[in-house]
């Protein structure tokens, strides 16, 4: 007997020896509100259909009714784990539209904020990845260390998650000298903690057994499917927007683009773990080089960019985050704004490289691509 | 004569009740211990609001579970769904019938206690399977299937490890095993490999991390007890913890000398003197002493299990679990058995 199910524009046929499993939207390891409909034979996954939209807030449409400055806090709420990077992408786009040159100190502060945010985001990835493999201890450790970074970001921006820190033409507020000292101290501490992580994860036979060779994403497939960020680099493709198309002042820093040829969940984990170290390097250099001066350029109270369109992109912790803005030149609101979010592309690639794996491996693979549903649904 | 009969009667009627009460209290204590130990490993405090050190937390939890509405899903098989927790619980507590808590305190003194013990302890998988099947839901089903795979994989090395002990001791009686260790030495020294195999298989039997596959929270939501709530859930939980107690007591009896500790004779003498002053027969006071020592030892094992595995390990990959058992543990325990047999014959 063949049963037919229809939902969300899909049609799925389920034979007698198969079952249709609804993973989510409420499920411990879907990280938010993602629903995966899985057709399985036994525990072998035959078909995966991601169903999204449970967190849809219409961000792009809301943005069309807000002035340029009011959009900054909205971008915070897309990928809530890397709000700084979202801010960054958006303000870069508007500044390009305006042809604005921003002060050096602001550039440095932005880079410090963005990189600290990247560290926090990757730490959270490590935490949740550990939890999905069955160790709640890893989860608690990851959160403990993320907290140190959040404290720093709180000092910078006044908020722990939704920073609303960057402004068109600069940043919201300056930080004192003590901040940098504290920041360096935290980084030193984190360096020690990272060794713990390496011991906890990489020297654990069970961890290696569960992640090695799981969810193999071949480099050519990854490029075809539009996967970016650590997921792409874990497939051995050396592609980092900070290097390929340096924005802001990223061309001044010395850091490595981490790649790994493993193409599996283990590689994706390693790449993120190593990227934390690279981000720390960047922050250290930025703190060393940061000049005194203004934190914001002179910007008119009401921003009315000239008619035109712009696409600017940054490397968010999850991949390429692009912002497209079209301004009609008359109003102080964007005519159309479009976000190209990394999580969306990564999730849409997910079903393609996970056909035929087992259910428990699917969870690991799903955790390893590190998606944020707020980002996907917008 | 009358004294003898009343003692037998006491044992027959009171002992099961006593053991059940003890098990229930111990389960409550263990839930607290587990939460506390793991909390300390995970940089948390654990329960610390109800009572001193949060000791009353399990009671509060139990009260909550009793108050809860007894939900039976519409599509569930009502009979099986209701029966499953009961079978689980009964099957988990049955093996305690054959466990000697002291030289004189055992509910059923039968010759082949060990065989019955292993047979009854494997029964609880039926309870899990029934719970999974009766829920008529997909996650429990997957969890139940995993539970069966686990039992099939780990029962055999467990039994083989025990068989080597039987070869050495030459008896299926658990009291004989302890007596053997009293005369010679603790069996962990004669059977280090066997101990390791038994420990690992025991973890799988009790479905503790890294073998918590039937539940595997992050994959199967809650595994076989996804659909359960209230007292039925509590019974399933009880069964699981009782299994943990059973395994740790078995480890103690088989490998760590049961109630034996260095200087046990002095303690026994002290117990007898204290007992005499209260007019308690000497075998009862010795029983109480043995019982306390055995339980403390078993709890040290439980603490180790919580500390080493639950705090620091990941869940094992389901699909490499049978492989690990059939290609690793079973041959190892076979080799162990053969070597033991050769040595015993020699």
XYZ file of C-alpha atoms in Angstrom:
724
model
C 0.000 0.000 0.000
C 1.291 3.430 -0.834
C 0.130 6.415 1.130
C 0.352 9.885 -0.279
C 0.951 12.923 1.873
C 0.651 16.471 0.661
C 1.991 19.468 2.530
C 3.636 22.812 1.813
C 3.599 22.128 -1.891
C 5.352 18.807 -1.531
C 3.948 15.434 -2.304
C 5.473 12.435 -0.630
C 4.755 8.772 -1.207
C 5.217 6.440 1.722
C 5.373 2.710 1.160
C 4.598 0.004 3.692
C 8.150 -0.409 4.916
C 8.725 3.292 5.317
C 7.656 5.792 7.900
C 7.291 9.509 7.754
C 8.858 11.151 10.773
C 8.119 14.692 11.712
C 11.244 16.116 13.304
C 10.185 19.351 14.886
C 9.189 22.159 14.944
C 9.331 21.276 18.641
C 12.303 18.966 18.974
C 15.366 19.132 21.232
C 17.874 19.399 18.425
C 16.323 21.506 15.719
C 17.721 24.705 17.224
C 14.723 26.878 17.080
C 11.698 26.172 15.011
C 12.809 24.117 12.082
C 10.698 21.228 10.932
C 12.275 18.397 9.037
C 9.949 15.890 7.471
C 11.890 12.709 7.042
C 10.995 9.619 5.113
C 12.761 6.664 6.654
C 13.155 2.994 6.039
C 13.964 1.666 9.486
C 16.351 4.326 10.693
C 17.756 4.978 7.253
C 16.823 8.397 5.959
C 15.562 8.380 2.401
C 14.214 11.850 1.963
C 14.453 15.069 3.913
C 12.177 18.030 3.467
C 12.938 21.082 5.567
C 9.837 23.085 6.318
C 10.573 26.624 7.369
C 8.630 29.743 8.198
C 7.690 29.197 11.834
C 9.680 32.256 12.825
C 8.720 34.440 9.916
C 8.334 38.067 10.904
C 8.507 39.715 7.524
C 11.734 41.539 8.256
C 12.283 42.615 4.661
C 8.806 44.101 4.402
C 9.074 45.799 7.790
C 12.314 47.400 6.606
C 10.487 49.075 3.719
C 8.441 51.018 6.253
C 11.273 52.086 8.526
C 13.835 54.811 8.110
C 17.407 53.742 7.521
C 18.440 54.158 11.127
C 15.442 52.266 12.452
C 16.414 49.216 10.441
C 19.592 48.566 12.463
C 17.816 47.004 15.463
C 15.703 44.921 13.112
C 18.806 43.363 11.600
C 19.803 42.349 15.140
C 16.831 40.074 15.238
C 17.581 38.086 12.136
C 20.551 35.997 13.116
C 20.341 36.632 16.816
C 23.627 34.885 17.507
C 25.655 37.186 15.324
C 23.853 40.490 15.636
C 27.045 42.509 15.330
C 27.776 41.005 11.949
C 24.240 41.705 10.790
C 24.616 45.321 11.882
C 27.914 45.411 10.109
C 26.555 44.145 6.792
C 23.680 46.585 6.862
C 25.593 49.727 7.796
C 28.273 48.898 5.229
C 25.593 48.768 2.551
C 24.066 52.099 3.541
C 27.452 53.741 3.815
C 28.336 52.523 0.346
C 25.081 53.999 -0.906
C 25.881 57.320 0.748
C 29.552 57.215 -0.202
C 30.464 57.775 3.421
C 33.947 57.538 4.852
C 33.972 56.569 8.501
C 36.632 57.332 11.134
C 39.435 54.870 11.792
C 38.539 54.258 15.414
C 35.008 53.311 14.479
C 36.319 50.834 11.921
C 38.472 49.186 14.532
C 35.684 49.068 17.081
C 33.432 47.472 14.501
C 35.982 44.790 13.723
C 36.556 44.063 17.410
C 32.826 43.803 18.008
C 32.252 41.599 14.978
C 35.074 39.231 15.821
C 34.093 38.947 19.468
C 30.611 38.152 18.259
C 32.020 35.491 15.966
C 33.814 33.898 18.913
C 30.605 33.906 20.958
C 28.657 32.378 18.098
C 31.202 29.608 17.514
C 31.307 28.842 21.225
C 27.572 28.432 21.173
C 27.946 26.107 18.226
C 30.398 23.983 20.166
C 28.010 23.916 23.109
C 24.941 22.867 21.167
C 26.896 20.430 19.043
C 28.080 18.717 22.206
C 24.530 18.569 23.495
C 23.218 17.022 20.298
C 25.807 14.287 20.561
C 24.613 13.594 24.064
C 26.888 15.468 26.413
C 25.134 18.115 28.403
C 28.453 18.927 30.054
C 29.812 20.312 26.793
C 26.729 22.492 26.578
C 27.322 24.031 29.979
C 31.012 24.602 29.307
C 30.321 26.319 26.007
C 27.798 28.600 27.623
C 30.137 29.447 30.465
C 32.843 30.639 28.111
C 30.435 32.425 25.823
C 29.317 34.378 28.863
C 32.750 36.001 29.169
C 32.483 37.315 25.618
C 28.923 38.435 26.169
C 30.068 40.474 29.147
C 32.542 42.275 26.908
C 29.939 42.908 24.260
C 27.543 44.118 26.907
C 30.126 46.638 28.003
C 30.519 47.807 24.417
C 26.905 47.944 23.367
C 24.841 47.794 26.537
C 23.070 44.589 25.565
C 23.900 40.939 25.709
C 22.380 39.650 22.521
C 20.648 42.275 20.425
C 23.361 44.868 20.403
C 22.123 47.604 18.067
C 25.698 48.827 18.284
C 26.676 50.042 14.857
C 25.404 53.239 13.352
C 25.482 54.570 9.864
C 28.767 56.420 9.885
C 30.257 54.810 12.977
C 29.328 53.084 16.185
C 27.002 53.914 19.038
C 29.515 54.526 21.771
C 33.175 54.459 22.576
C 34.932 52.175 25.022
C 37.655 53.073 27.476
C 41.193 51.796 27.822
C 40.209 49.404 30.620
C 37.919 47.647 28.206
C 40.819 46.612 26.019
C 42.773 45.364 29.004
C 39.824 43.318 30.139
C 39.323 42.075 26.630
C 42.919 40.834 26.383
C 42.557 39.133 29.743
C 39.422 37.344 28.611
C 41.146 36.239 25.435
C 44.034 34.788 27.425
C 41.578 32.926 29.605
C 39.726 31.681 26.583
C 42.936 30.354 25.099
C 43.273 28.089 28.129
C 39.653 27.026 27.857
C 40.093 26.122 24.207
C 42.688 23.572 25.220
C 40.046 22.029 27.468
C 37.696 21.803 24.516
C 40.331 20.092 22.427
C 40.839 17.561 25.170
C 37.160 17.081 25.788
C 36.128 16.645 22.166
C 39.049 15.716 19.984
C 40.577 13.140 22.282
C 37.273 11.411 22.813
C 36.907 8.239 20.772
C 33.115 8.388 20.989
C 33.071 11.917 19.587
C 35.309 10.995 16.668
C 33.283 7.882 15.998
C 30.092 9.893 15.857
C 31.273 12.773 13.678
C 33.931 11.391 11.304
C 32.517 10.636 7.887
C 29.032 11.837 8.805
C 27.272 14.179 6.391
C 29.879 14.399 3.663
C 29.584 17.572 1.616
C 31.832 17.439 -1.431
C 33.507 20.736 -2.388
C 31.955 20.877 -5.864
C 28.492 20.208 -4.405
C 29.060 22.798 -1.732
C 29.872 25.450 -4.318
C 26.942 24.469 -6.503
C 24.514 24.565 -3.581
C 25.676 27.992 -2.459
C 27.029 26.854 0.885
C 29.269 29.444 2.492
C 31.175 30.094 5.667
C 32.769 27.439 7.870
C 30.677 24.742 6.184
C 32.262 25.540 2.839
C 35.733 25.849 4.302
C 35.304 22.474 5.980
C 34.911 21.067 2.480
C 38.343 22.349 1.622
C 37.380 25.474 -0.302
C 39.419 28.468 0.736
C 36.727 31.100 0.620
C 36.376 33.770 3.229
C 34.916 37.137 2.337
C 37.255 38.799 4.764
C 40.015 37.663 2.398
C 38.350 37.316 -0.985
C 36.600 40.674 -0.901
C 37.945 42.512 2.140
C 35.461 44.958 3.598
C 36.028 47.577 6.256
C 39.662 47.225 7.361
C 40.045 43.462 7.196
C 42.878 43.754 4.659
C 45.094 45.105 7.438
C 44.985 42.068 9.679
C 47.078 38.981 9.582
C 44.969 35.864 9.972
C 44.612 32.488 8.312
C 41.600 31.220 6.459
C 41.011 27.873 8.098
C 40.176 25.011 5.794
C 39.860 21.305 6.275
C 39.635 18.558 3.704
C 37.487 16.279 5.827
C 34.184 17.485 4.306
C 32.328 15.850 7.229
C 30.809 16.940 10.524
C 34.127 16.506 12.266
C 35.782 18.901 9.824
C 33.032 21.441 10.322
C 33.590 21.255 14.056
C 37.372 21.594 13.754
C 37.107 24.554 11.391
C 34.957 26.455 13.869
C 37.198 25.577 16.771
C 40.223 26.885 14.897
C 38.385 29.948 13.670
C 37.908 31.039 17.250
C 41.681 31.274 17.506
C 41.927 33.290 14.285
C 39.262 35.682 15.518
C 41.196 36.087 18.729
C 44.244 36.944 16.644
C 42.307 39.626 14.809
C 40.949 41.120 18.018
C 44.436 41.239 19.501
C 45.808 43.029 16.453
C 42.904 45.455 16.412
C 43.426 46.290 20.068
C 47.118 46.857 19.386
C 46.527 49.167 16.436
C 43.399 51.056 17.415
C 43.904 54.822 17.106
C 42.282 57.591 19.147
C 39.691 59.744 17.492
C 36.030 60.112 16.602
C 33.725 57.158 16.623
C 31.302 58.504 14.091
C 31.407 60.457 10.876
C 29.202 63.482 10.310
C 25.919 62.093 9.138
C 22.730 64.043 8.476
C 19.889 63.434 10.926
C 17.636 62.163 8.186
C 19.360 59.821 5.822
C 18.208 60.133 2.219
C 20.589 58.191 0.002
C 20.704 59.059 -3.692
C 18.872 56.811 -6.106
C 20.704 53.594 -6.693
C 21.242 50.078 -5.571
C 23.955 48.411 -3.593
C 24.942 44.930 -2.542
C 27.439 44.570 0.252
C 28.477 41.400 1.990
C 30.283 40.349 5.123
C 31.526 37.076 6.490
C 29.137 36.305 9.303
C 29.903 33.352 11.606
C 27.599 31.276 9.438
C 28.799 32.387 6.031
C 28.191 35.071 3.466
C 25.678 37.607 4.657
C 24.691 39.946 1.853
C 22.504 43.022 1.999
C 20.887 44.420 -1.106
C 19.316 47.856 -0.867
C 17.498 49.796 -3.537
C 16.887 53.431 -2.783
C 14.544 55.527 -4.886
C 16.355 58.706 -3.920
C 13.245 60.485 -2.639
C 12.315 58.946 0.684
C 14.245 58.219 3.876
C 13.132 54.627 3.690
C 14.624 51.938 1.483
C 12.449 51.049 -1.483
C 13.457 47.416 -1.267
C 15.812 45.591 0.997
C 16.890 41.992 0.639
C 19.075 39.925 2.874
C 21.054 37.060 1.486
C 21.423 34.950 4.621
C 23.929 32.120 4.967
C 21.741 29.817 7.057
C 19.110 29.655 4.349
C 21.522 28.451 1.707
C 23.126 26.028 4.134
C 19.793 24.534 5.125
C 18.621 24.201 1.537
C 21.808 22.302 0.778
C 21.256 20.009 3.745
C 18.819 17.496 2.179
C 21.127 16.994 -0.794
C 24.166 15.783 1.069
C 22.386 13.751 3.717
C 20.392 11.237 1.724
C 20.901 7.687 2.889
C 22.343 8.374 6.321
C 20.953 7.120 9.600
C 18.639 9.109 11.833
C 21.140 9.541 14.668
C 23.763 10.681 12.160
C 21.292 13.067 10.625
C 21.022 14.865 13.948
C 24.795 15.221 14.124
C 25.001 16.432 10.555
C 22.150 18.854 11.148
C 23.836 20.260 14.215
C 27.122 20.614 12.366
C 25.810 23.019 9.733
C 24.952 25.443 12.517
C 21.857 27.197 11.269
C 19.857 29.855 13.038
C 16.174 29.803 12.318
C 15.689 33.478 12.995
C 18.068 34.021 10.131
C 16.319 31.656 7.744
C 12.765 32.790 8.323
C 13.478 36.477 8.852
C 11.694 -24.148 66.954
C 9.159 -21.379 67.129
C 11.950 -18.934 66.804
C 13.126 -20.597 63.604
C 9.670 -20.617 62.047
C 8.981 -17.015 62.875
C 12.285 -16.015 61.323
C 11.457 -17.896 58.120
C 8.021 -16.320 58.060
C 9.477 -12.924 58.675
C 11.836 -13.387 55.792
C 9.093 -14.602 53.543
C 6.556 -11.896 54.215
C 8.504 -8.936 55.385
C 11.655 -9.126 53.332
C 10.097 -8.383 49.925
C 8.293 -5.435 51.412
C 11.454 -4.236 53.087
C 13.419 -4.527 49.873
C 10.768 -2.730 47.841
C 10.678 0.085 50.369
C 14.428 0.255 50.366
C 14.513 0.323 46.542
C 11.957 3.103 46.363
C 13.814 5.230 48.872
C 17.101 4.517 47.167
C 15.699 5.503 43.787
C 14.569 8.801 45.274
C 18.020 9.293 46.732
C 19.677 8.363 43.447
C 17.710 10.882 41.428
C 18.958 13.485 43.842
C 22.522 12.158 43.746
C 22.592 12.034 39.983
C 21.355 15.580 39.604
C 23.777 16.825 42.217
C 26.850 15.021 40.863
C 26.191 16.042 37.294
C 25.440 19.569 38.343
C 28.809 19.836 40.039
C 30.550 18.546 36.921
C 28.576 20.977 34.791
C 29.308 24.049 36.888
C 25.822 24.184 38.353
C 24.476 23.759 41.874
C 21.763 21.230 41.227
C 18.692 21.113 43.435
C 19.303 23.253 46.501
C 16.000 24.829 47.427
C 13.875 22.050 48.913
C 15.296 20.877 52.211
C 18.954 20.700 53.188
C 21.103 20.372 50.020
C 17.895 19.937 48.069
C 17.436 16.492 49.566
C 13.657 16.781 49.495
C 13.618 17.579 45.791
C 12.900 13.951 44.744
C 9.923 13.916 47.116
C 8.619 17.105 45.577
C 9.088 15.586 42.115
C 7.300 12.423 43.155
C 4.415 14.471 44.551
C 4.186 16.384 41.317
C 4.142 13.198 39.273
C 1.397 11.716 41.459
C -0.755 14.812 41.033
C -0.435 14.814 37.268
C -3.256 13.840 35.009
C -2.918 10.312 33.735
C -2.812 10.818 30.000
C -3.324 7.963 27.591
C -2.949 9.025 23.973
C -6.012 8.427 21.811
C -4.220 6.197 19.375
C -2.362 4.196 21.999
C -3.123 0.582 22.774
C -4.647 1.165 26.190
C -3.999 -2.242 27.703
C -0.390 -2.473 26.564
C 0.239 1.158 27.353
C -0.938 0.706 30.940
C 0.691 -2.667 31.384
C 4.126 -1.651 30.143
C 5.260 0.468 33.129
C 4.012 -2.195 35.534
C 5.856 -4.966 33.721
C 8.955 -2.788 33.548
C 8.861 -2.090 37.233
C 8.133 -5.659 38.278
C 10.746 -7.078 35.932
C 13.314 -4.669 37.254
C 12.632 -5.534 40.890
C 12.288 -9.326 40.400
C 16.032 -10.063 40.306
C 16.364 -8.734 43.839
C 14.657 -11.939 44.923
C 17.862 -13.839 44.264
C 20.340 -11.334 45.585
C 21.939 -12.154 48.914
C 22.043 -8.934 50.896
C 23.961 -10.830 53.548
C 25.023 -14.347 54.387
C 21.561 -15.014 55.860
C 19.305 -12.541 54.121
C 18.011 -13.604 50.757
C 14.391 -13.931 49.758
C 14.661 -17.033 47.643
C 17.353 -19.543 48.542
C 17.496 -21.600 45.371
C 20.398 -23.507 43.903
C 20.425 -21.836 40.465
C 19.902 -18.297 41.690
C 22.303 -16.854 39.145
C 20.419 -18.228 36.146
C 17.111 -16.914 37.416
C 18.693 -13.605 38.212
C 20.079 -13.073 34.725
C 16.855 -14.276 33.150
C 14.656 -11.944 35.156
C 16.948 -8.959 34.709
C 16.659 -9.289 30.931
C 12.868 -9.197 31.215
C 12.702 -5.451 31.612
C 13.490 -5.034 27.922
C 10.040 -6.505 27.306
C 8.568 -3.706 29.371
C 10.401 -1.129 27.297
C 9.337 -2.740 24.049
C 5.726 -2.865 25.212
C 5.873 0.788 26.236
C 7.299 1.667 22.848
C 4.785 -0.398 20.920
C 1.796 0.513 23.023
C 2.403 4.239 22.591
C 1.706 3.794 18.882
C 3.943 6.711 18.120
C 7.099 6.968 16.052
C 9.730 8.225 18.456
C 8.907 5.635 21.150
C 8.945 2.928 18.507
C 12.439 3.877 17.398
C 13.549 4.035 21.016
C 12.057 0.637 21.744
C 13.790 -0.908 18.759
C 17.065 0.527 19.944
C 16.461 -0.928 23.381
C 16.049 -4.389 21.886
C 19.198 -4.014 19.793
C 21.008 -3.030 22.950
C 19.761 -5.992 24.958
C 20.582 -8.395 22.135
C 24.075 -6.987 21.908
C 24.987 -6.748 25.548
C 23.231 -9.600 27.293
C 25.644 -12.100 25.794
C 29.000 -10.640 26.878
C 27.420 -9.989 30.266
C 26.394 -13.608 30.675
C 29.722 -14.865 29.351
C 31.561 -12.719 31.858
C 29.444 -14.149 34.649
C 30.033 -17.661 33.318
C 33.772 -17.323 33.890
C 33.014 -16.549 37.504
C 30.806 -19.613 37.758
C 33.687 -21.681 36.377
C 36.051 -20.387 39.020
C 33.638 -20.660 41.920
C 31.920 -23.816 40.761
C 28.468 -22.802 41.916
C 25.437 -20.902 40.698
C 24.691 -19.619 44.164
C 25.562 -16.019 44.802
C 26.350 -16.662 48.435
C 28.936 -19.206 47.272
C 30.541 -16.582 45.078
C 30.952 -14.278 48.049
C 32.157 -17.142 50.233
C 34.749 -18.010 47.605
C 35.980 -14.434 47.736
C 36.062 -14.634 51.511
C 38.343 -17.676 51.372
C 40.503 -16.547 48.475
C 40.642 -13.083 47.067
C 38.306 -10.622 45.420
C 37.394 -11.778 41.956
C 38.344 -8.497 40.309
C 41.966 -9.617 40.783
C 41.304 -12.966 39.100
C 39.005 -11.566 36.429
C 40.124 -8.041 35.519
C 39.019 -8.429 31.905
C 35.762 -9.999 32.975
C 35.149 -7.070 35.310
C 35.657 -4.603 32.476
C 33.327 -6.496 30.165
C 30.710 -6.809 32.887
C 30.992 -3.111 33.725
C 30.522 -2.001 30.118
C 27.701 -4.436 29.431
C 26.159 -3.465 32.733
C 26.119 0.173 31.669
C 24.343 -0.895 28.500
C 21.924 -3.044 30.499
C 21.011 -0.131 32.705
C 20.982 2.142 29.624
C 23.259 4.750 31.143
C 25.347 7.209 29.154
C 27.072 6.413 26.765
C 24.477 3.704 26.130
C 21.362 5.768 26.782
C 20.126 4.992 23.301
C 16.542 4.001 24.132
C 16.043 7.526 25.416
C 18.637 9.544 23.502
C 17.034 12.851 24.238
C 18.511 14.929 21.449
C 17.490 12.432 18.790
C 14.318 10.714 19.865
C 12.865 13.402 22.138
C 12.508 10.989 25.082
C 12.652 7.627 23.372
C 10.325 4.949 24.636
C 8.705 7.111 27.318
C 7.888 10.076 25.105
C 4.133 9.584 25.503
C 4.180 8.800 29.207
C 3.359 11.194 32.004
C 2.429 11.134 35.654
C 2.737 7.928 37.641
C 3.287 5.743 34.602
C 6.318 7.795 33.712
C 7.466 7.613 37.317
C 7.260 3.812 37.220
C 9.365 3.658 34.068
C 11.879 5.958 35.668
C 11.866 3.820 38.812
C 12.513 0.712 36.749
C 15.493 2.351 35.141
C 17.072 3.409 38.414
C 16.357 0.017 39.979
C 18.250 -1.503 37.091
C 21.168 0.742 37.886
C 21.068 -0.360 41.530
C 20.880 -3.987 40.444
C 23.877 -3.720 38.153
C 25.990 -1.999 40.765
C 25.043 -4.563 43.423
C 25.906 -7.361 41.006
C 29.275 -5.779 40.260
C 29.905 -5.589 43.985
C 28.914 -9.205 44.609
C 30.656 -10.692 41.596
C 33.894 -8.773 41.615
C 34.279 -6.673 44.715
C 33.604 -9.200 47.423
C 29.996 -8.350 48.211
C 29.766 -7.408 51.863
C 33.396 -8.236 52.533
C 35.796 -5.553 53.600
C 39.113 -5.858 55.373
C 38.403 -6.219 59.097
C 34.889 -7.530 58.613
C 35.250 -9.948 61.582
C 35.812 -7.149 64.060
C 32.820 -5.322 62.688
C 30.740 -8.480 62.877
C 31.745 -8.987 66.494
C 30.861 -5.406 67.307
C 27.527 -5.802 65.548
C 26.792 -8.987 67.494
C 27.608 -7.328 70.811
C 25.465 -4.333 70.021
C 22.709 -6.642 68.812
C 22.916 -8.737 71.973
C 22.393 -5.704 74.150
C 19.074 -5.101 72.297
C 18.161 -8.790 72.354
C 18.502 -9.121 68.601
C 19.608 -12.559 67.336
C 23.167 -12.466 66.068
C 22.372 -13.461 62.481
C 20.030 -10.508 62.133
C 22.563 -8.002 63.394
C 25.181 -9.479 61.078
C 22.678 -9.267 58.230
C 22.122 -5.594 58.908
C 25.864 -4.961 58.917
C 26.392 -6.874 55.675
C 23.495 -5.096 54.071
C 24.907 -1.681 54.956
C 28.365 -2.518 53.657
C 26.989 -3.967 50.434
C 24.820 -0.946 49.796
C 27.635 1.503 50.468
C 29.888 -0.374 48.078
C 27.192 -0.466 45.427
C 26.679 3.263 45.797
C 30.354 3.917 45.280
C 30.010 2.054 41.986
C 26.934 4.112 41.115
C 28.814 7.284 41.904
C 31.627 6.170 39.602
C 29.132 5.445 36.845
C 27.589 8.889 37.225
C 30.919 10.604 37.469
C 32.874 8.901 34.704
C 30.229 8.331 32.131
C 27.307 10.665 32.570
C 29.468 13.694 33.174
C 32.096 13.289 30.522
C 31.042 10.997 27.698
C 29.043 11.404 24.539
C 26.350 9.048 23.415
C 27.681 6.147 21.394
C 26.709 5.886 17.752
C 23.741 3.530 17.525
C 24.984 1.726 14.466
C 28.424 0.999 15.825
C 26.978 -0.354 19.064
C 26.200 -3.916 17.890
C 29.504 -3.907 16.030
C 31.355 -2.943 19.174
C 29.577 -5.674 21.070
C 29.755 -8.540 18.564
C 33.230 -7.814 17.258
C 34.758 -6.541 20.432
C 33.111 -7.618 23.649
C 31.793 -11.055 22.664
C 35.127 -12.400 21.339
C 36.910 -10.862 24.306
C 34.592 -12.484 26.788
C 34.897 -15.791 24.884
C 38.667 -15.607 25.167
C 38.291 -14.715 28.813
C 36.032 -17.708 29.333
C 38.390 -20.119 27.562
C 41.445 -18.911 29.444
C 39.555 -19.171 32.718
C 38.417 -22.666 31.858
C 41.965 -23.779 31.029
C 43.324 -22.272 34.226
C 40.572 -23.826 36.325
C 41.198 -27.266 34.820
C 44.923 -26.932 35.386
